Amino acid sequence: LTNVVNSNNATSISSDISYLAVLTAESGYTIDNVTVTMGGTDITSTAYTAANGVIYIPDVTGNIVITATATENEG
């Protein structure tokens, strides 16, 4: 995560349970890129809602990797 905060600070999660997190940009920044993978497969389109920054995975089946960047607002 670059200039982005994840509301879920868990470093591990059990399989077969759900995962919920909210991504927010640090003050003065805007999120411009998010990728969510699970078990090496890109699941961003089904797991991440850009409008509210929510990542929701109903059934964890592999390692989750969240990559997110935010850029500084101009002005």
Coordinates of N, CA, C and O in Angstrom, one line a residue:
L1 N 0.9 -1.2 0.0 CA 0.0 0.0 0.0 C 0.9 1.2 0.0 O 1.8 1.3 0.8
T2 N 0.6 2.1 -0.9 CA 1.4 3.4 -1.0 C 0.4 4.5 -0.8 O -0.5 4.8 -1.7
N3 N 0.5 5.3 0.3 CA -0.4 6.4 0.6 C -1.8 5.9 0.8 O -2.7 6.7 0.6
V4 N -2.0 4.7 1.1 CA -3.3 4.1 1.3 C -3.4 3.3 2.6 O -2.4 2.7 3.0
V5 N -4.5 3.4 3.3 CA -4.7 2.8 4.6 C -5.7 1.7 4.5 O -6.8 1.9 3.9
N6 N -5.4 0.5 5.0 CA -6.4 -0.6 5.0 C -7.0 -0.7 6.4 O -6.3 -0.8 7.4
S7 N -8.3 -0.7 6.5 CA -9.0 -0.8 7.8 C -8.8 -2.1 8.5 O -9.0 -2.2 9.7
N8 N -8.5 -3.2 7.7 CA -8.3 -4.5 8.3 C -6.8 -4.7 8.4 O -6.1 -4.8 7.5
N9 N -6.3 -4.8 9.7 CA -4.9 -4.9 9.9 C -4.4 -6.4 10.2 O -3.3 -6.6 10.6
A10 N -5.3 -7.3 9.9 CA -5.0 -8.8 10.1 C -3.8 -9.1 9.1 O -3.8 -8.7 8.0
T11 N -2.9 -9.9 9.6 CA -1.8 -10.4 8.8 C -2.0 -11.8 8.3 O -1.2 -12.3 7.5
S12 N -3.0 -12.5 8.8 CA -3.4 -13.8 8.3 C -4.9 -14.0 8.5 O -5.5 -13.3 9.3
I13 N -5.4 -14.9 7.7 CA -6.8 -15.2 7.8 C -7.0 -16.7 7.4 O -6.3 -17.2 6.6
S14 N -8.0 -17.3 8.0 CA -8.3 -18.7 7.8 C -9.0 -18.9 6.5 O -9.7 -18.0 6.0
S15 N -8.9 -20.0 5.8 CA -9.6 -20.3 4.6 C -11.1 -20.5 5.0 O -11.5 -20.8 6.1
D16 N -11.9 -20.4 4.0 CA -13.4 -20.6 4.1 C -14.1 -19.6 5.0 O -15.2 -19.9 5.4
I17 N -13.5 -18.5 5.2 CA -14.3 -17.4 5.9 C -14.2 -16.1 5.1 O -13.5 -16.1 4.1
S18 N -15.0 -15.1 5.4 CA -15.0 -13.9 4.6 C -13.9 -12.9 5.0 O -13.4 -13.0 6.1
Y19 N -13.6 -12.0 4.1 CA -12.6 -11.0 4.4 C -13.2 -9.7 4.0 O -13.8 -9.5 2.9
L20 N -13.2 -8.7 4.9 CA -13.7 -7.4 4.6 C -12.7 -6.3 5.0 O -12.1 -6.4 6.1
A21 N -12.5 -5.3 4.1 CA -11.6 -4.2 4.4 C -12.1 -3.0 3.7 O -12.8 -3.1 2.7
V22 N -11.7 -1.8 4.2 CA -12.0 -0.6 3.5 C -10.7 0.1 3.3 O -9.9 0.3 4.2
L23 N -10.4 0.5 2.0 CA -9.2 1.2 1.7 C -9.5 2.7 1.6 O -10.6 3.1 1.1
T24 N -8.7 3.5 2.3 CA -8.8 5.0 2.2 C -7.5 5.6 1.9 O -6.5 5.1 2.4
A25 N -7.5 6.7 1.1 CA -6.3 7.4 0.8 C -5.9 8.2 2.0 O -6.7 8.7 2.8
E26 N -4.6 8.4 2.2 CA -4.1 9.3 3.2 C -4.5 10.7 2.9 O -4.8 11.0 1.7
S27 N -4.6 11.6 3.9 CA -5.0 12.9 3.7 C -4.2 13.6 2.6 O -3.0 13.5 2.5
G28 N -4.9 14.2 1.6 CA -4.2 14.9 0.5 C -3.9 14.0 -0.7 O -3.3 14.5 -1.6
Y29 N -4.4 12.8 -0.6 CA -4.2 11.8 -1.7 C -5.5 11.2 -2.2 O -6.5 11.3 -1.5
T30 N -5.4 10.7 -3.4 CA -6.6 10.0 -4.0 C -6.1 8.7 -4.6 O -5.1 8.6 -5.2
I31 N -6.9 7.6 -4.2 CA -6.6 6.3 -4.7 C -6.7 6.2 -6.2 O -7.7 6.7 -6.7
D32 N -5.7 5.7 -6.9 CA -5.7 5.7 -8.3 C -5.5 4.3 -8.9 O -5.7 4.0 -10.1
N33 N -5.1 3.3 -8.0 CA -4.9 2.0 -8.6 C -5.1 1.0 -7.4 O -4.4 1.1 -6.4
V34 N -5.9 0.0 -7.6 CA -6.1 -1.1 -6.7 C -6.1 -2.4 -7.4 O -6.8 -2.6 -8.4
T35 N -5.4 -3.4 -6.9 CA -5.4 -4.8 -7.5 C -5.5 -5.7 -6.3 O -4.8 -5.6 -5.3
V36 N -6.5 -6.7 -6.4 CA -6.7 -7.7 -5.4 C -6.5 -9.0 -6.0 O -7.2 -9.4 -7.0
T37 N -5.6 -9.8 -5.5 CA -5.4 -11.2 -6.0 C -5.6 -12.2 -4.9 O -5.4 -11.9 -3.7
M38 N -6.1 -13.4 -5.2 CA -6.3 -14.4 -4.3 C -5.8 -15.7 -4.9 O -6.2 -16.1 -6.0
G39 N -4.8 -16.3 -4.3 CA -4.3 -17.6 -4.8 C -3.6 -17.3 -6.2 O -3.6 -18.2 -7.0
G40 N -3.1 -16.1 -6.4 CA -2.5 -15.8 -7.7 C -3.4 -15.3 -8.8 O -2.9 -15.0 -9.9
T41 N -4.7 -15.3 -8.5 CA -5.7 -14.9 -9.6 C -6.2 -13.5 -9.3 O -6.6 -13.2 -8.1
D42 N -6.3 -12.7 -10.3 CA -6.8 -11.3 -10.1 C -8.3 -11.4 -9.9 O -9.0 -11.8 -10.8
I43 N -8.8 -10.9 -8.7 CA -10.2 -10.9 -8.4 C -10.7 -9.5 -8.2 O -11.8 -9.3 -7.6
T44 N -9.9 -8.5 -8.6 CA -10.3 -7.1 -8.3 C -11.7 -6.8 -8.8 O -12.5 -6.1 -8.0
S45 N -12.1 -7.2 -9.9 CA -13.4 -6.8 -10.5 C -14.6 -7.3 -9.6 O -15.7 -6.7 -9.6
T46 N -14.4 -8.4 -8.9 CA -15.5 -9.0 -8.1 C -15.3 -8.7 -6.6 O -16.3 -8.8 -5.9
A47 N -14.1 -8.3 -6.2 CA -13.9 -8.1 -4.8 C -13.8 -6.7 -4.3 O -14.0 -6.4 -3.2
Y48 N -13.5 -5.8 -5.3 CA -13.3 -4.4 -4.9 C -14.3 -3.4 -5.5 O -14.6 -3.5 -6.7
T49 N -14.9 -2.6 -4.7 CA -15.8 -1.5 -5.1 C -15.2 -0.2 -5.0 O -15.0 0.3 -3.8
A50 N -14.8 0.4 -6.1 CA -14.0 1.7 -6.0 C -14.8 2.8 -5.4 O -14.3 3.7 -4.8
A51 N -16.1 2.8 -5.6 CA -17.0 3.9 -5.1 C -16.8 4.1 -3.6 O -16.9 5.3 -3.1
N52 N -16.7 3.1 -2.9 CA -16.6 3.2 -1.4 C -15.3 2.6 -0.8 O -15.1 2.6 0.4
G53 N -14.4 2.1 -1.7 CA -13.2 1.5 -1.2 C -13.2 0.2 -0.5 O -12.3 -0.3 0.1
V54 N -14.4 -0.5 -0.6 CA -14.6 -1.8 0.1 C -14.0 -2.9 -0.7 O -14.3 -3.1 -1.9
I55 N -13.3 -3.8 0.0 CA -12.9 -5.1 -0.5 C -13.6 -6.1 0.3 O -13.6 -6.1 1.5
Y56 N -14.4 -6.9 -0.4 CA -15.1 -8.0 0.2 C -14.9 -9.3 -0.5 O -15.2 -9.4 -1.7
I57 N -14.5 -10.3 0.2 CA -14.3 -11.6 -0.3 C -15.1 -12.6 0.5 O -14.8 -12.8 1.7
P58 N -16.2 -13.1 0.0 CA -17.1 -13.9 0.8 C -16.5 -15.3 1.3 O -16.9 -15.8 2.3
D59 N -15.6 -15.8 0.5 CA -15.0 -17.1 0.9 C -13.5 -17.2 0.5 O -13.2 -17.3 -0.7
V60 N -12.7 -17.0 1.4 CA -11.2 -17.0 1.2 C -10.8 -18.4 0.9 O -11.0 -19.3 1.6
T61 N -10.1 -18.5 -0.3 CA -9.6 -19.9 -0.7 C -8.1 -19.9 -1.0 O -7.6 -20.9 -1.4
G62 N -7.4 -18.8 -0.8 CA -6.0 -18.7 -1.0 C -5.4 -17.4 -0.5 O -6.1 -16.6 0.1
N63 N -4.1 -17.3 -0.6 CA -3.4 -16.1 -0.2 C -4.0 -14.8 -0.8 O -4.2 -14.8 -2.1
I64 N -4.2 -13.8 0.0 CA -4.8 -12.5 -0.6 C -3.6 -11.5 -0.6 O -2.9 -11.4 0.4
V65 N -3.5 -10.9 -1.8 CA -2.5 -9.8 -1.9 C -3.3 -8.6 -2.4 O -3.9 -8.6 -3.4
I66 N -3.1 -7.5 -1.7 CA -3.8 -6.2 -2.0 C -2.7 -5.2 -2.4 O -1.8 -4.9 -1.6
T67 N -2.7 -4.7 -3.6 CA -1.8 -3.6 -4.0 C -2.6 -2.4 -4.3 O -3.6 -2.5 -5.1
A68 N -2.3 -1.3 -3.6 CA -3.0 -0.1 -3.8 C -2.1 1.1 -3.8 O -1.2 1.2 -2.9
T69 N -2.3 2.1 -4.7 CA -1.5 3.3 -4.7 C -2.4 4.5 -4.7 O -3.5 4.5 -5.3
A70 N -2.0 5.6 -4.2 CA -2.7 6.9 -4.2 C -1.7 8.0 -4.6 O -0.5 7.9 -4.2
T71 N -2.2 8.9 -5.4 CA -1.3 10.0 -5.8 C -1.7 11.3 -5.1 O -2.9 11.4 -4.7
E72 N -0.8 12.2 -4.9 CA -1.0 13.4 -4.2 C -2.0 14.3 -5.0 O -1.8 14.4 -6.2
N73 N -2.9 14.9 -4.3 CA -3.9 15.8 -5.0 C -3.1 17.1 -5.4 O -2.2 17.6 -4.6
E74 N -3.4 17.6 -6.5 CA -2.8 18.9 -7.0 C -3.5 20.1 -6.3 O -4.7 20.1 -6.1
G75 N -2.7 21.1 -6.0 CA -3.3 22.3 -5.5 C -3.5 22.3 -4.1 O -4.0 22.8 -3.3

